[in-house]
JSON list of C-alpha atoms in Angstrom, two decimals:
[
{"chain": "A", "resi": 190, "resn": "ASN", "atom": "CA", "xyz": [-8.38, -14.73, -62.25]},
{"chain": "A", "resi": 191, "resn": "ALA", "atom": "CA", "xyz": [-8.81, -15.75, -58.63]},
{"chain": "A", "resi": 192, "resn": "LYS", "atom": "CA", "xyz": [-6.46, -18.30, -57.18]},
{"chain": "A", "resi": 193, "resn": "PRO", "atom": "CA", "xyz": [-7.86, -21.71, -56.13]},
{"chain": "A", "resi": 194, "resn": "ALA", "atom": "CA", "xyz": [-7.00, -21.00, -52.49]},
{"chain": "A", "resi": 195, "resn": "GLN", "atom": "CA", "xyz": [-9.15, -17.85, -52.57]},
{"chain": "A", "resi": 196, "resn": "ILE", "atom": "CA", "xyz": [-12.18, -19.73, -53.89]},
{"chain": "A", "resi": 197, "resn": "TRP", "atom": "CA", "xyz": [-11.61, -22.52, -51.36]},
{"chain": "A", "resi": 198, "resn": "THR", "atom": "CA", "xyz": [-11.49, -19.97, -48.54]},
{"chain": "A", "resi": 199, "resn": "ILE", "atom": "CA", "xyz": [-14.81, -18.49, -49.65]},
{"chain": "A", "resi": 200, "resn": "TRP", "atom": "CA", "xyz": [-16.41, -21.93, -50.02]},
{"chain": "A", "resi": 201, "resn": "THR", "atom": "CA", "xyz": [-15.33, -23.08, -46.58]},
{"chain": "A", "resi": 202, "resn": "ASN", "atom": "CA", "xyz": [-16.43, -19.88, -44.82]},
{"chain": "A", "resi": 203, "resn": "VAL", "atom": "CA", "xyz": [-19.97, -21.17, -44.32]},
{"chain": "A", "resi": 204, "resn": "ASP", "atom": "CA", "xyz": [-21.14, -18.17, -42.27]},
{"chain": "A", "resi": 205, "resn": "GLN", "atom": "CA", "xyz": [-20.55, -16.01, -45.36]},
{"chain": "A", "resi": 206, "resn": "TRP", "atom": "CA", "xyz": [-22.33, -18.20, -47.96]},
{"chain": "A", "resi": 207, "resn": "HIS", "atom": "CA", "xyz": [-25.26, -15.79, -48.01]},
{"chain": "A", "resi": 208, "resn": "LEU", "atom": "CA", "xyz": [-22.97, -13.11, -49.48]},
{"chain": "A", "resi": 209, "resn": "TRP", "atom": "CA", "xyz": [-22.76, -14.96, -52.79]},
{"chain": "A", "resi": 210, "resn": "ASP", "atom": "CA", "xyz": [-25.53, -17.59, -52.71]},
{"chain": "A", "resi": 211, "resn": "THR", "atom": "CA", "xyz": [-28.65, -15.67, -53.72]},
{"chain": "A", "resi": 212, "resn": "GLU", "atom": "CA", "xyz": [-30.98, -18.35, -52.35]},
{"chain": "A", "resi": 213, "resn": "LEU", "atom": "CA", "xyz": [-29.71, -18.22, -48.75]},
{"chain": "A", "resi": 214, "resn": "ILE", "atom": "CA", "xyz": [-30.54, -15.90, -45.88]},
{"chain": "A", "resi": 215, "resn": "ALA", "atom": "CA", "xyz": [-27.99, -17.57, -43.60]},
{"chain": "A", "resi": 216, "resn": "ALA", "atom": "CA", "xyz": [-25.77, -20.60, -43.17]},
{"chain": "A", "resi": 217, "resn": "SER", "atom": "CA", "xyz": [-23.75, -21.83, -40.23]},
{"chain": "A", "resi": 218, "resn": "LEU", "atom": "CA", "xyz": [-21.50, -24.71, -39.34]},
{"chain": "A", "resi": 219, "resn": "ASN", "atom": "CA", "xyz": [-21.60, -26.32, -35.90]},
{"chain": "A", "resi": 220, "resn": "GLU", "atom": "CA", "xyz": [-17.90, -27.16, -35.96]},
{"chain": "A", "resi": 221, "resn": "GLN", "atom": "CA", "xyz": [-14.78, -26.79, -38.06]},
{"chain": "A", "resi": 222, "resn": "PHE", "atom": "CA", "xyz": [-15.16, -27.38, -41.81]},
{"chain": "A", "resi": 223, "resn": "ALA", "atom": "CA", "xyz": [-14.41, -31.11, -42.01]},
{"chain": "A", "resi": 224, "resn": "LEU", "atom": "CA", "xyz": [-15.84, -34.39, -43.25]},
{"chain": "A", "resi": 225, "resn": "HIS", "atom": "CA", "xyz": [-19.11, -35.19, -41.41]},
{"chain": "A", "resi": 226, "resn": "ALA", "atom": "CA", "xyz": [-19.38, -31.67, -39.95]},
{"chain": "A", "resi": 227, "resn": "THR", "atom": "CA", "xyz": [-22.98, -30.47, -39.71]},
{"chain": "A", "resi": 228, "resn": "GLY", "atom": "CA", "xyz": [-24.57, -27.10, -40.13]},
{"chain": "A", "resi": 229, "resn": "LYS", "atom": "CA", "xyz": [-27.77, -25.23, -40.82]},
{"chain": "A", "resi": 230, "resn": "LEU", "atom": "CA", "xyz": [-29.09, -23.59, -43.98]},
{"chain": "A", "resi": 231, "resn": "THR", "atom": "CA", "xyz": [-31.79, -20.94, -43.95]},
{"chain": "A", "resi": 232, "resn": "PRO", "atom": "CA", "xyz": [-33.11, -20.43, -47.49]},
{"chain": "A", "resi": 233, "resn": "LYS", "atom": "CA", "xyz": [-35.06, -17.41, -48.70]},
{"chain": "A", "resi": 234, "resn": "THR", "atom": "CA", "xyz": [-38.05, -19.69, -49.19]},
{"chain": "A", "resi": 235, "resn": "GLY", "atom": "CA", "xyz": [-38.88, -22.80, -47.23]},
{"chain": "A", "resi": 236, "resn": "ALA", "atom": "CA", "xyz": [-37.83, -24.08, -43.84]},
{"chain": "A", "resi": 237, "resn": "SER", "atom": "CA", "xyz": [-34.32, -24.16, -42.41]},
{"chain": "A", "resi": 238, "resn": "SER", "atom": "CA", "xyz": [-32.55, -27.48, -42.78]},
{"chain": "A", "resi": 239, "resn": "THR", "atom": "CA", "xyz": [-29.53, -29.31, -41.45]},
{"chain": "A", "resi": 240, "resn": "PHE", "atom": "CA", "xyz": [-26.73, -30.31, -43.79]},
{"chain": "A", "resi": 241, "resn": "ARG", "atom": "CA", "xyz": [-23.73, -32.60, -43.45]},
{"chain": "A", "resi": 242, "resn": "ILE", "atom": "CA", "xyz": [-20.43, -32.51, -45.32]},
{"chain": "A", "resi": 243, "resn": "THR", "atom": "CA", "xyz": [-20.43, -35.95, -46.92]},
{"chain": "A", "resi": 244, "resn": "GLU", "atom": "CA", "xyz": [-17.36, -35.72, -49.15]},
{"chain": "A", "resi": 245, "resn": "LEU", "atom": "CA", "xyz": [-14.22, -33.66, -48.72]},
{"chain": "A", "resi": 246, "resn": "THR", "atom": "CA", "xyz": [-10.99, -33.42, -50.66]},
{"chain": "A", "resi": 247, "resn": "PRO", "atom": "CA", "xyz": [-9.24, -30.45, -49.05]},
{"chain": "A", "resi": 248, "resn": "ASN", "atom": "CA", "xyz": [-8.55, -27.52, -51.37]},
{"chain": "A", "resi": 249, "resn": "THR", "atom": "CA", "xyz": [-10.29, -29.31, -54.25]},
{"chain": "A", "resi": 250, "resn": "SER", "atom": "CA", "xyz": [-13.88, -30.39, -53.59]},
{"chain": "A", "resi": 251, "resn": "TYR", "atom": "CA", "xyz": [-16.63, -31.08, -51.12]},
{"chain": "A", "resi": 252, "resn": "THR", "atom": "CA", "xyz": [-20.21, -32.27, -51.11]},
{"chain": "A", "resi": 253, "resn": "PHE", "atom": "CA", "xyz": [-22.85, -31.39, -48.59]},
{"chain": "A", "resi": 254, "resn": "THR", "atom": "CA", "xyz": [-26.12, -33.25, -48.21]},
{"chain": "A", "resi": 255, "resn": "THR", "atom": "CA", "xyz": [-29.46, -32.11, -46.82]},
{"chain": "A", "resi": 256, "resn": "GLN", "atom": "CA", "xyz": [-32.24, -34.49, -45.80]},
{"chain": "A", "resi": 257, "resn": "LEU", "atom": "CA", "xyz": [-35.60, -33.84, -47.45]},
{"chain": "A", "resi": 258, "resn": "PRO", "atom": "CA", "xyz": [-38.68, -36.04, -47.01]},
{"chain": "A", "resi": 259, "resn": "LEU", "atom": "CA", "xyz": [-37.66, -39.43, -48.49]},
{"chain": "A", "resi": 260, "resn": "CYS", "atom": "CA", "xyz": [-34.93, -37.69, -50.47]},
{"chain": "A", "resi": 261, "resn": "LEU", "atom": "CA", "xyz": [-31.45, -36.21, -50.20]},
{"chain": "A", "resi": 262, "resn": "LEU", "atom": "CA", "xyz": [-30.38, -32.93, -51.76]},
{"chain": "A", "resi": 263, "resn": "ASN", "atom": "CA", "xyz": [-26.68, -33.10, -52.68]},
{"chain": "A", "resi": 264, "resn": "VAL", "atom": "CA", "xyz": [-24.52, -30.11, -53.59]},
{"chain": "A", "resi": 265, "resn": "ARG", "atom": "CA", "xyz": [-21.00, -30.76, -54.85]},
{"chain": "A", "resi": 266, "resn": "ARG", "atom": "CA", "xyz": [-18.51, -27.95, -55.39]},
{"chain": "A", "resi": 267, "resn": "TYR", "atom": "CA", "xyz": [-15.14, -28.57, -57.00]},
{"chain": "A", "resi": 268, "resn": "LEU", "atom": "CA", "xyz": [-12.17, -26.78, -58.49]},
{"chain": "A", "resi": 269, "resn": "THR", "atom": "CA", "xyz": [-10.43, -27.58, -61.75]},
{"chain": "A", "resi": 270, "resn": "VAL", "atom": "CA", "xyz": [-7.10, -25.82, -62.17]},
{"chain": "A", "resi": 271, "resn": "THR", "atom": "CA", "xyz": [-5.20, -25.44, -65.44]},
{"chain": "A", "resi": 272, "resn": "GLU", "atom": "CA", "xyz": [-2.23, -23.25, -66.32]},
{"chain": "A", "resi": 273, "resn": "GLU", "atom": "CA", "xyz": [-4.53, -20.55, -67.65]},
{"chain": "A", "resi": 274, "resn": "LYS", "atom": "CA", "xyz": [-7.36, -20.48, -65.14]},
{"chain": "A", "resi": 275, "resn": "THR", "atom": "CA", "xyz": [-9.24, -21.79, -62.16]},
{"chain": "A", "resi": 276, "resn": "ALA", "atom": "CA", "xyz": [-12.68, -23.20, -62.92]},
{"chain": "A", "resi": 277, "resn": "PHE", "atom": "CA", "xyz": [-15.20, -23.86, -60.19]},
{"chain": "A", "resi": 278, "resn": "THR", "atom": "CA", "xyz": [-18.28, -26.02, -60.58]},
{"chain": "A", "resi": 279, "resn": "HIS", "atom": "CA", "xyz": [-21.42, -26.48, -58.52]},
{"chain": "A", "resi": 280, "resn": "GLU", "atom": "CA", "xyz": [-23.45, -29.65, -59.11]},
{"chain": "A", "resi": 281, "resn": "VAL", "atom": "CA", "xyz": [-26.88, -30.19, -57.55]},
{"chain": "A", "resi": 282, "resn": "TRP", "atom": "CA", "xyz": [-28.78, -33.48, -57.58]},
{"chain": "A", "resi": 283, "resn": "PHE", "atom": "CA", "xyz": [-31.41, -35.39, -55.66]},
{"chain": "A", "resi": 284, "resn": "THR", "atom": "CA", "xyz": [-31.36, -39.04, -54.58]},
{"chain": "A", "resi": 285, "resn": "GLY", "atom": "CA", "xyz": [-33.97, -41.20, -52.92]},
{"chain": "A", "resi": 286, "resn": "VAL", "atom": "CA", "xyz": [-37.59, -42.27, -53.33]},
{"chain": "A", "resi": 287, "resn": "LEU", "atom": "CA", "xyz": [-38.91, -38.75, -53.97]},
{"chain": "A", "resi": 288, "resn": "SER", "atom": "CA", "xyz": [-35.92, -37.51, -55.98]},
{"chain": "A", "resi": 289, "resn": "VAL", "atom": "CA", "xyz": [-38.00, -37.15, -59.16]},
{"chain": "A", "resi": 290, "resn": "VAL", "atom": "CA", "xyz": [-40.60, -35.10, -57.29]},
{"chain": "A", "resi": 291, "resn": "PHE", "atom": "CA", "xyz": [-38.01, -32.78, -55.70]},
{"chain": "A", "resi": 292, "resn": "SER", "atom": "CA", "xyz": [-36.14, -32.47, -59.00]},
{"chain": "A", "resi": 293, "resn": "PHE", "atom": "CA", "xyz": [-39.39, -31.30, -60.57]},
{"chain": "A", "resi": 294, "resn": "LEU", "atom": "CA", "xyz": [-40.27, -28.96, -57.68]},
{"chain": "A", "resi": 295, "resn": "LEU", "atom": "CA", "xyz": [-36.84, -27.43, -57.07]},
{"chain": "A", "resi": 296, "resn": "GLY", "atom": "CA", "xyz": [-34.71, -28.20, -60.11]},
{"chain": "A", "resi": 297, "resn": "LYS", "atom": "CA", "xyz": [-35.73, -25.16, -62.14]},
{"chain": "A", "resi": 298, "resn": "THR", "atom": "CA", "xyz": [-35.13, -22.89, -59.15]},
{"chain": "A", "resi": 299, "resn": "PHE", "atom": "CA", "xyz": [-31.56, -24.18, -58.85]},
{"chain": "A", "resi": 300, "resn": "GLN", "atom": "CA", "xyz": [-31.00, -23.89, -62.61]},
{"chain": "A", "resi": 301, "resn": "ALA", "atom": "CA", "xyz": [-32.25, -20.31, -62.58]},
{"chain": "A", "resi": 302, "resn": "ALA", "atom": "CA", "xyz": [-30.22, -19.26, -59.53]},
{"chain": "A", "resi": 303, "resn": "LEU", "atom": "CA", "xyz": [-26.87, -20.94, -60.23]},
{"chain": "A", "resi": 304, "resn": "PRO", "atom": "CA", "xyz": [-25.58, -18.56, -62.94]},
{"chain": "A", "resi": 305, "resn": "GLN", "atom": "CA", "xyz": [-25.93, -15.57, -60.60]},
{"chain": "A", "resi": 306, "resn": "VAL", "atom": "CA", "xyz": [-24.53, -17.55, -57.67]},
{"chain": "A", "resi": 307, "resn": "MET", "atom": "CA", "xyz": [-21.48, -18.47, -59.74]},
{"chain": "A", "resi": 308, "resn": "GLU", "atom": "CA", "xyz": [-21.03, -14.89, -60.94]},
{"chain": "A", "resi": 309, "resn": "ASN", "atom": "CA", "xyz": [-21.27, -13.61, -57.36]},
{"chain": "A", "resi": 310, "resn": "LEU", "atom": "CA", "xyz": [-18.66, -16.14, -56.25]},
{"chain": "A", "resi": 311, "resn": "ARG", "atom": "CA", "xyz": [-16.32, -15.20, -59.12]},
{"chain": "A", "resi": 312, "resn": "HIS", "atom": "CA", "xyz": [-16.68, -11.49, -58.36]},
{"chain": "A", "resi": 313, "resn": "LEU", "atom": "CA", "xyz": [-16.11, -11.97, -54.63]},
{"chain": "A", "resi": 314, "resn": "ALA", "atom": "CA", "xyz": [-13.03, -14.13, -55.21]},
{"chain": "A", "resi": 315, "resn": "GLU", "atom": "CA", "xyz": [-11.50, -11.72, -57.73]},
{"chain": "A", "resi": 316, "resn": "THR", "atom": "CA", "xyz": [-12.28, -8.69, -55.55]},
{"chain": "A", "resi": 317, "resn": "GLN", "atom": "CA", "xyz": [-10.69, -10.29, -52.50]},
{"chain": "A", "resi": 318, "resn": "GLU", "atom": "CA", "xyz": [-7.71, -11.38, -54.60]},
{"chain": "A", "resi": 319, "resn": "SER", "atom": "CA", "xyz": [-7.24, -7.78, -55.82]},
{"chain": "A", "resi": 320, "resn": "GLU", "atom": "CA", "xyz": [-7.50, -6.45, -52.27]},
{"chain": "A", "resi": 321, "resn": "ILE", "atom": "CA", "xyz": [-4.88, -8.94, -51.07]},
{"chain": "A", "resi": 322, "resn": "ALA", "atom": "CA", "xyz": [-2.58, -7.98, -53.96]},
{"chain": "A", "resi": 323, "resn": "GLY", "atom": "CA", "xyz": [-3.07, -4.29, -53.14]},
{"chain": "A", "resi": 324, "resn": "VAL", "atom": "CA", "xyz": [-2.18, -4.80, -49.49]},
{"chain": "A", "resi": 325, "resn": "GLN", "atom": "CA", "xyz": [0.90, -6.80, -50.49]},
{"chain": "A", "resi": 326, "resn": "GLN", "atom": "CA", "xyz": [1.92, -4.05, -52.93]},
{"chain": "A", "resi": 327, "resn": "ILE", "atom": "CA", "xyz": [1.50, -1.39, -50.23]},
{"chain": "A", "resi": 328, "resn": "GLY", "atom": "CA", "xyz": [3.60, -3.53, -47.89]},
{"chain": "A", "resi": 329, "resn": "ARG", "atom": "CA", "xyz": [6.38, -3.79, -50.48]},
{"chain": "A", "resi": 330, "resn": "SER", "atom": "CA", "xyz": [6.28, -0.01, -51.07]},
{"chain": "A", "resi": 331, "resn": "SER", "atom": "CA", "xyz": [6.52, 0.62, -47.33]},
{"chain": "A", "resi": 332, "resn": "ASP", "atom": "CA", "xyz": [9.48, -1.75, -47.08]},
{"chain": "A", "resi": 333, "resn": "ARG", "atom": "CA", "xyz": [11.33, 0.14, -49.81]},
{"chain": "A", "resi": 334, "resn": "GLU", "atom": "CA", "xyz": [10.58, 3.51, -48.26]},
{"chain": "A", "resi": 335, "resn": "SER", "atom": "CA", "xyz": [11.79, 2.49, -44.82]},
{"chain": "A", "resi": 336, "resn": "THR", "atom": "CA", "xyz": [15.26, 1.48, -46.00]}
]
């Protein structure tokens, strides 16, 4: 039930990724959310890593890429909007010489974590959407009362 803009706001607020991504302790962006911007990810397990936004279609999709030894980890997030609903998708894939090795080592971890990550994101977006609607409703009530 969340609006696409609400999901996009959550996705682009990198400092808050740990609130819904169960595999992260922290994330930060060194600059404004934009194509080629870089940041840092601190996972629950493993070393911190730098990422770069490698694809960006504002309000629709983005991909960030992290360098691993002889491999790239790519995470693409995108929105699909229909009249009835907003769907959001996270895709994770590896490219490079050791992509098969990293897919084997990390693939099952991503597959296991993503359902909860997606549920957390949905819940956060819908909760924030409800809070915004509540504030707007209070504002409208106050406007009526003051006339």
